[in-house]
Amino acid sequence: MSEGIGASVQRKEDKKFLTGKGRYTDDINRAGQVYAHFVRSDIAHANIKSINTKVAAEASGVVAVYTGEDIDVGGPICGWVVPNRDGSATHEPPHPLLAKGKVRFVGDAVAVVIAESLQEAKSASELVEVDYDELPAVVNLETASSGAEIHEGMAENRYFDWELGDEEATDNALNSASRVVKLTVRNNRLVPNPMEPRSALAEYDELNDSYTLYTTSQSPHLTRLVLAAFMFQIPESKIRVVAPDVGGGFGAKIYVYVEEAVCTWASKKIKRPIKWTADRTQAFLTDAHGRDHINNIQLALDSNNKITGLRVDTLANLGGYLSAFAVAVPTYLHGTLLSGLYDIPAIYTNVKGYATTTTPVDAYRGAGRPEATYLLERVMDQAAREVGMDQAEFRRLNFIPKDAFPYQTAVALQYDIGDYEPALDKAMEMIDYKNFENRRSEASKRGKYRGIGVSSYIEACGIAPSAVAGALGGRVGGWESASVRVDPTGTITVTTGAHSHGQGHATTFAQIVTERLGVPNSSVELVHGDSDRSPFGMGTYGSRSLAVGGVAISKAIDKIVEKSKKIAAHLMEASADDVEFKDGKFTVAGTDKETAFGDVALAAYVPHNYPLETLEPGLEETAFYDPMNFTYPAGTHIAEVEVDPATGVVEIVDWAACDDFGNLINPMIVEGQVHGGIAQGIGQALLENAHYDENGQLLTASYMDYCMPRADDLPSFKVGYTNTPCTHNDLGVKGCGEAGAIASPPALINAIINALSPLGVTDMSMPATPQKVWKAIQDSQSVAAE
Amino acid sequence: MYSTKYMKPNSTSEALDAINSLGEGKFLAGGMTLIPTLKQRLANPDGLVDISGCDLDSIADEGETIKIGAMSRHVSVAESAVVKKAIPALAKLAEGIGDRQVRNRGTLGGSVANNDPSACYPSAVLALKANVHTNSRSIAADDFFTGMFETALEEDEIIESISFLKPTKANYVKFPNPASRYAMVGVFVAQFGDEVRVAVTGAGEGGVFRHQEMESVLSSNFSADSLSSVNIVSDGLISDLHASAEYRANLIKEMTKRAVV
């Protein structure tokens, strides 16, 4: 069986993960290790009048207690900024490692207690006395601008006020439209909930004056860069960052958090290794949350039901501090996607990002693109209903035609390739769209409301072309690195700057090597997650690992093949130009000469017969790849639901997903990503919600109240594909990690509205809990009765 | 959790001696509520008296009743041939509590003594006219539950077993809280000849309660349709993040209808 590109090779990493043998940060222990516990604010917004650590410092087992006043290095930085409409810059208030003078959300770290045992650290933490002067909490996004000042000198609690697109052209389109469809939607706030909570273990080496930080990171090199260059201002070579097995991230583990930085800083102070691991409550309170937007949408249609313009005014809740990529999420990862897969001549969007006294908000699976897709696919449905068109046909009418690529949108992006109708057709066929009304009638006889919902989505993945990111306010590059080392026996070690925390890189990346070099999958070893062992890389987020990191591996293999051909030519006494390489064998055109890849590898390391005058020995190459453009996965998901009017329970009875991810390397892993993404989207649409009370207390801070999707909440998914290979990378791949989470929420909400539309229901907010659905049915009946 | 003393006596009398030797000791049954509370440092007892060694886990058919030891794990009740034969609704209830891990640890006595307003078991105790046997007395179900997390138990009283009266017919239907999967509303309906008892859990501000109006309607006509005319008032029902009192009132009626089959 093939183990190359396109084969569903079983995941190499599953054995250790499924048998509980993964080695996570918290599994690592160092001699002399002590434990950190953070004293956290239980008030959302307050001035700190005083902190008394004296009693705690003298408690049993305590090694040290520090507050913000003790810390002499900087805090987390902002990795992306945007210009304001008036030309001024994004407001970037300081985020100290431990609160200085003020706390800005429940969970804000005020002090750290380090002790011989975790229990002693926790007990001593209770002895730290913090005297607060409470200030009004700012919780409501819509009124945040008139709330109490959160950051000194930051007017109206606004971090930024950004715009994109042609306002005049868009307003003209709205003014001259034959119909303007208006809708306001809210994208509910989510808590990421990776299975493994965040953890850090920091160790200081006195002899080298250097640090090693083991941490739960999706991007260990970036963590090293930020810690060394921005926070500690020491040479990067003095910090090694290791992200061993990491149990899921979903975005929340991209950023450098205060806890890992404090542990690193303190490890030098006390000259002992320090471990910190979040419990689930701390994860709820301090992992960067996701989403939390309010969008006011206006869609202009002409008399033929073609879209002529779109205006979206968005409020984004970014929480008490500006997290690393918080600014990018509602702006360049959101505003630029507002054309969806539709031909929209004029688009304008304004986004205002606000501080509130809640947990910081940042990228979460999809990051901006689910919010853009949700608002667009909701208003598309609303428009189809208003003009009386079938929801699928209304979309088809407005799709960018397949001969229009490359397609320049009205919001900065240029889509290189796509063909949207086949995915729509296939999804409709998979779910038997044409016979839906029969199923609706049949369900109605059983007393159930049945509905069907369509969501056609596009996303910009393969983050990111550096020049574009830089021009748009990004402060980092978007390339990825790889090195491919051929061992003397012909086995391969690949190192990558991408980081696998569930994605299956060890398998997928090996398949690229297998395909290109003809070596068995089992002969390929992947090294990642250690800043000392792999070339500088950008990490894993934004569905980039394959589309950028995988292509970097392919580029490094190109170099290996090129050099190998020269070695093979020498061995076969031929010209390198005449050497061909296929299926692991070098041949000379027009002869029966051949040399195996393994023989070339051996010759490179045992160069007894080798062109040493013109060629270096050894066979190891590194490549850095910076993409020319984003990749644009797209597709259509269709959900079918039945609503029980007696309880409001929504049962998902069918789901068809047809995605265009370009070429697939491992279809089994891709299908798993689609399943996981849809599950996460269903979580957002039906179950999950981070709910704060008016005092800024997170009421859903445990699994007793925060509802994660479970297996029995999910249907079996029908998964299909179309393929328009990406035009600008060697593998023709686009990325698949986020698609499910992007496509699914509007499909589900549209299906619920469709189910209830015979009752006159036209709106449903996320999460569509049984109570909310039941209430909508009750309200529609009382309206009908009046 | 705070450090605490752990004791594991071999009989209820030893357990009482143990608890009396402590200032603020706690009995530990399955620990499904107590252990998480301790882990979050929300309780600081000076000792835990684990009663899992006190031989309180037998299940027996005693003719008119089924007597279940207080330390019987939920899984034991769910899988008991005796329970399944005599009161299948009780086995079904036990099978629906929590998840596999919880069912392997959680106990009947722990659940009933804790009287969590969202727990399933109190509804069965109330509907099945159970008698709660402690080390010193027997308490009728109607006298046992005295309010949310409150029972008639004294400080030094241990539930040893509970006798459930075999019904003619019974059923338990719950609407789980989507997040915790505790009962947001759970209804236990039990028919004893002409008498019907309907106990509701998950919904009452005072914990589990009997719904007398539905009981009398069902006593005269044991059918789901007969409930249509019943008006469930939302006064006194829990209103929280997940369900308003009004929605709970709707669920009480709906779950009761589904239990009457």
PDB file of N, CA and C in Angstrom, chain A residues 563-600:
ATOM      1  N   LYS A 563      21.075  17.895  -5.137  1.00  0.00           N
ATOM      2  CA  LYS A 563      22.429  17.482  -4.760  1.00  0.00           C
ATOM      3  C   LYS A 563      22.620  15.988  -4.997  1.00  0.00           C
ATOM      4  N   SER A 564      21.582  15.205  -4.687  1.00  0.00           N
ATOM      5  CA  SER A 564      21.674  13.749  -4.869  1.00  0.00           C
ATOM      6  C   SER A 564      21.915  13.390  -6.322  1.00  0.00           C
ATOM      7  N   LYS A 565      21.298  14.148  -7.204  1.00  0.00           N
ATOM      8  CA  LYS A 565      21.487  13.879  -8.635  1.00  0.00           C
ATOM      9  C   LYS A 565      22.960  14.058  -9.023  1.00  0.00           C
ATOM     10  N   LYS A 566      23.586  15.049  -8.442  1.00  0.00           N
ATOM     11  CA  LYS A 566      25.008  15.269  -8.748  1.00  0.00           C
ATOM     12  C   LYS A 566      25.857  14.107  -8.231  1.00  0.00           C
ATOM     13  N   ILE A 567      25.511  13.639  -7.020  1.00  0.00           N
ATOM     14  CA  ILE A 567      26.256  12.500  -6.467  1.00  0.00           C
ATOM     15  C   ILE A 567      26.014  11.260  -7.318  1.00  0.00           C
ATOM     16  N   ALA A 568      24.722  11.043  -7.662  1.00  0.00           N
ATOM     17  CA  ALA A 568      24.365   9.868  -8.476  1.00  0.00           C
ATOM     18  C   ALA A 568      25.053   9.929  -9.836  1.00  0.00           C
ATOM     19  N   ALA A 569      25.114  11.130 -10.417  1.00  0.00           N
ATOM     20  CA  ALA A 569      25.762  11.289 -11.717  1.00  0.00           C
ATOM     21  C   ALA A 569      27.219  10.858 -11.633  1.00  0.00           C
ATOM     22  N   HIS A 570      27.855  11.252 -10.528  1.00  0.00           N
ATOM     23  CA  HIS A 570      29.248  10.869 -10.330  1.00  0.00           C
ATOM     24  C   HIS A 570      29.380   9.355 -10.207  1.00  0.00           C
ATOM     25  N   LEU A 571      28.476   8.772  -9.406  1.00  0.00           N
ATOM     26  CA  LEU A 571      28.539   7.313  -9.192  1.00  0.00           C
ATOM     27  C   LEU A 571      28.283   6.549 -10.488  1.00  0.00           C
ATOM     28  N   MET A 572      27.430   7.089 -11.331  1.00  0.00           N
ATOM     29  CA  MET A 572      27.065   6.380 -12.571  1.00  0.00           C
ATOM     30  C   MET A 572      27.848   6.905 -13.769  1.00  0.00           C
ATOM     31  N   GLU A 573      28.783   7.791 -13.471  1.00  0.00           N
ATOM     32  CA  GLU A 573      29.628   8.364 -14.532  1.00  0.00           C
ATOM     33  C   GLU A 573      28.783   8.933 -15.661  1.00  0.00           C
ATOM     34  N   ALA A 574      27.825   9.794 -15.252  1.00  0.00           N
ATOM     35  CA  ALA A 574      26.959  10.422 -16.238  1.00  0.00           C
ATOM     36  C   ALA A 574      26.881  11.918 -15.934  1.00  0.00           C
ATOM     37  N   SER A 575      26.219  12.656 -16.797  1.00  0.00           N
ATOM     38  CA  SER A 575      26.014  14.077 -16.545  1.00  0.00           C
ATOM     39  C   SER A 575      24.778  14.246 -15.658  1.00  0.00           C
ATOM     40  N   ALA A 576      24.868  15.164 -14.694  1.00  0.00           N
ATOM     41  CA  ALA A 576      23.742  15.379 -13.780  1.00  0.00           C
ATOM     42  C   ALA A 576      22.472  15.738 -14.540  1.00  0.00           C
ATOM     43  N   ASP A 577      22.627  16.402 -15.667  1.00  0.00           N
ATOM     44  CA  ASP A 577      21.451  16.791 -16.457  1.00  0.00           C
ATOM     45  C   ASP A 577      20.703  15.580 -16.996  1.00  0.00           C
ATOM     46  N   ASP A 578      21.425  14.453 -17.147  1.00  0.00           N
ATOM     47  CA  ASP A 578      20.774  13.264 -17.700  1.00  0.00           C
ATOM     48  C   ASP A 578      20.186  12.352 -16.615  1.00  0.00           C
ATOM     49  N   VAL A 579      20.439  12.716 -15.331  1.00  0.00           N
ATOM     50  CA  VAL A 579      19.982  11.841 -14.246  1.00  0.00           C
ATOM     51  C   VAL A 579      18.517  12.131 -13.916  1.00  0.00           C
ATOM     52  N   GLU A 580      17.761  11.065 -13.837  1.00  0.00           N
ATOM     53  CA  GLU A 580      16.356  11.196 -13.424  1.00  0.00           C
ATOM     54  C   GLU A 580      16.176  10.501 -12.080  1.00  0.00           C
ATOM     55  N   PHE A 581      15.259  11.029 -11.288  1.00  0.00           N
ATOM     56  CA  PHE A 581      15.014  10.438  -9.965  1.00  0.00           C
ATOM     57  C   PHE A 581      13.539  10.101  -9.835  1.00  0.00           C
ATOM     58  N   LYS A 582      13.258   8.826  -9.608  1.00  0.00           N
ATOM     59  CA  LYS A 582      11.859   8.410  -9.474  1.00  0.00           C
ATOM     60  C   LYS A 582      11.784   7.167  -8.585  1.00  0.00           C
ATOM     61  N   ASP A 583      10.794   7.127  -7.720  1.00  0.00           N
ATOM     62  CA  ASP A 583      10.562   5.969  -6.853  1.00  0.00           C
ATOM     63  C   ASP A 583      11.822   5.536  -6.100  1.00  0.00           C
ATOM     64  N   GLY A 584      12.598   6.499  -5.674  1.00  0.00           N
ATOM     65  CA  GLY A 584      13.780   6.170  -4.874  1.00  0.00           C
ATOM     66  C   GLY A 584      14.964   5.683  -5.675  1.00  0.00           C
ATOM     67  N   LYS A 585      14.885   5.832  -6.998  1.00  0.00           N
ATOM     68  CA  LYS A 585      15.999   5.351  -7.835  1.00  0.00           C
ATOM     69  C   LYS A 585      16.459   6.442  -8.786  1.00  0.00           C
ATOM     70  N   PHE A 586      17.791   6.525  -8.936  1.00  0.00           N
ATOM     71  CA  PHE A 586      18.368   7.427  -9.928  1.00  0.00           C
ATOM     72  C   PHE A 586      18.687   6.609 -11.168  1.00  0.00           C
ATOM     73  N   THR A 587      18.290   7.131 -12.316  1.00  0.00           N
ATOM     74  CA  THR A 587      18.595   6.445 -13.573  1.00  0.00           C
ATOM     75  C   THR A 587      19.191   7.460 -14.533  1.00  0.00           C
ATOM     76  N   VAL A 588      19.865   6.922 -15.541  1.00  0.00           N
ATOM     77  CA  VAL A 588      20.421   7.792 -16.571  1.00  0.00           C
ATOM     78  C   VAL A 588      19.594   7.565 -17.832  1.00  0.00           C
ATOM     79  N   ALA A 589      19.078   8.653 -18.350  1.00  0.00           N
ATOM     80  CA  ALA A 589      18.196   8.543 -19.513  1.00  0.00           C
ATOM     81  C   ALA A 589      18.886   7.794 -20.641  1.00  0.00           C
ATOM     82  N   GLY A 590      18.169   6.855 -21.217  1.00  0.00           N
ATOM     83  CA  GLY A 590      18.685   6.134 -22.378  1.00  0.00           C
ATOM     84  C   GLY A 590      19.673   5.029 -22.052  1.00  0.00           C
ATOM     85  N   THR A 591      19.876   4.746 -20.743  1.00  0.00           N
ATOM     86  CA  THR A 591      20.771   3.643 -20.362  1.00  0.00           C
ATOM     87  C   THR A 591      20.052   2.775 -19.351  1.00  0.00           C
ATOM     88  N   ASP A 592      20.667   1.654 -18.965  1.00  0.00           N
ATOM     89  CA  ASP A 592      20.068   0.842 -17.904  1.00  0.00           C
ATOM     90  C   ASP A 592      20.783   1.061 -16.572  1.00  0.00           C
ATOM     91  N   LYS A 593      21.546   2.137 -16.493  1.00  0.00           N
ATOM     92  CA  LYS A 593      22.244   2.427 -15.238  1.00  0.00           C
ATOM     93  C   LYS A 593      21.249   2.888 -14.179  1.00  0.00           C
ATOM     94  N   GLU A 594      21.424   2.400 -12.936  1.00  0.00           N
ATOM     95  CA  GLU A 594      20.602   2.929 -11.851  1.00  0.00           C
ATOM     96  C   GLU A 594      21.336   2.839 -10.515  1.00  0.00           C
ATOM     97  N   THR A 595      21.013   3.768  -9.654  1.00  0.00           N
ATOM     98  CA  THR A 595      21.586   3.822  -8.310  1.00  0.00           C
ATOM     99  C   THR A 595      20.455   4.102  -7.332  1.00  0.00           C
ATOM    100  N   ALA A 596      20.477   3.373  -6.225  1.00  0.00           N
ATOM    101  CA  ALA A 596      19.415   3.574  -5.234  1.00  0.00           C
ATOM    102  C   ALA A 596      19.709   4.813  -4.388  1.00  0.00           C
ATOM    103  N   PHE A 597      18.635   5.402  -3.859  1.00  0.00           N
ATOM    104  CA  PHE A 597      18.773   6.598  -3.011  1.00  0.00           C
ATOM    105  C   PHE A 597      19.702   6.314  -1.831  1.00  0.00           C
ATOM    106  N   GLY A 598      19.573   5.116  -1.257  1.00  0.00           N
ATOM    107  CA  GLY A 598      20.403   4.760  -0.106  1.00  0.00           C
ATOM    108  C   GLY A 598      21.885   4.749  -0.441  1.00  0.00           C
ATOM    109  N   ASP A 599      22.213   4.322  -1.669  1.00  0.00           N
ATOM    110  CA  ASP A 599      23.627   4.300  -2.075  1.00  0.00           C
ATOM    111  C   ASP A 599      24.173   5.724  -2.192  1.00  0.00           C
ATOM    112  N   VAL A 600      23.327   6.606  -2.673  1.00  0.00           N
ATOM    113  CA  VAL A 600      23.738   8.011  -2.786  1.00  0.00           C
ATOM    114  C   VAL A 600      23.960   8.598  -1.388  1.00  0.00           C
TER     115      VAL A 600
END
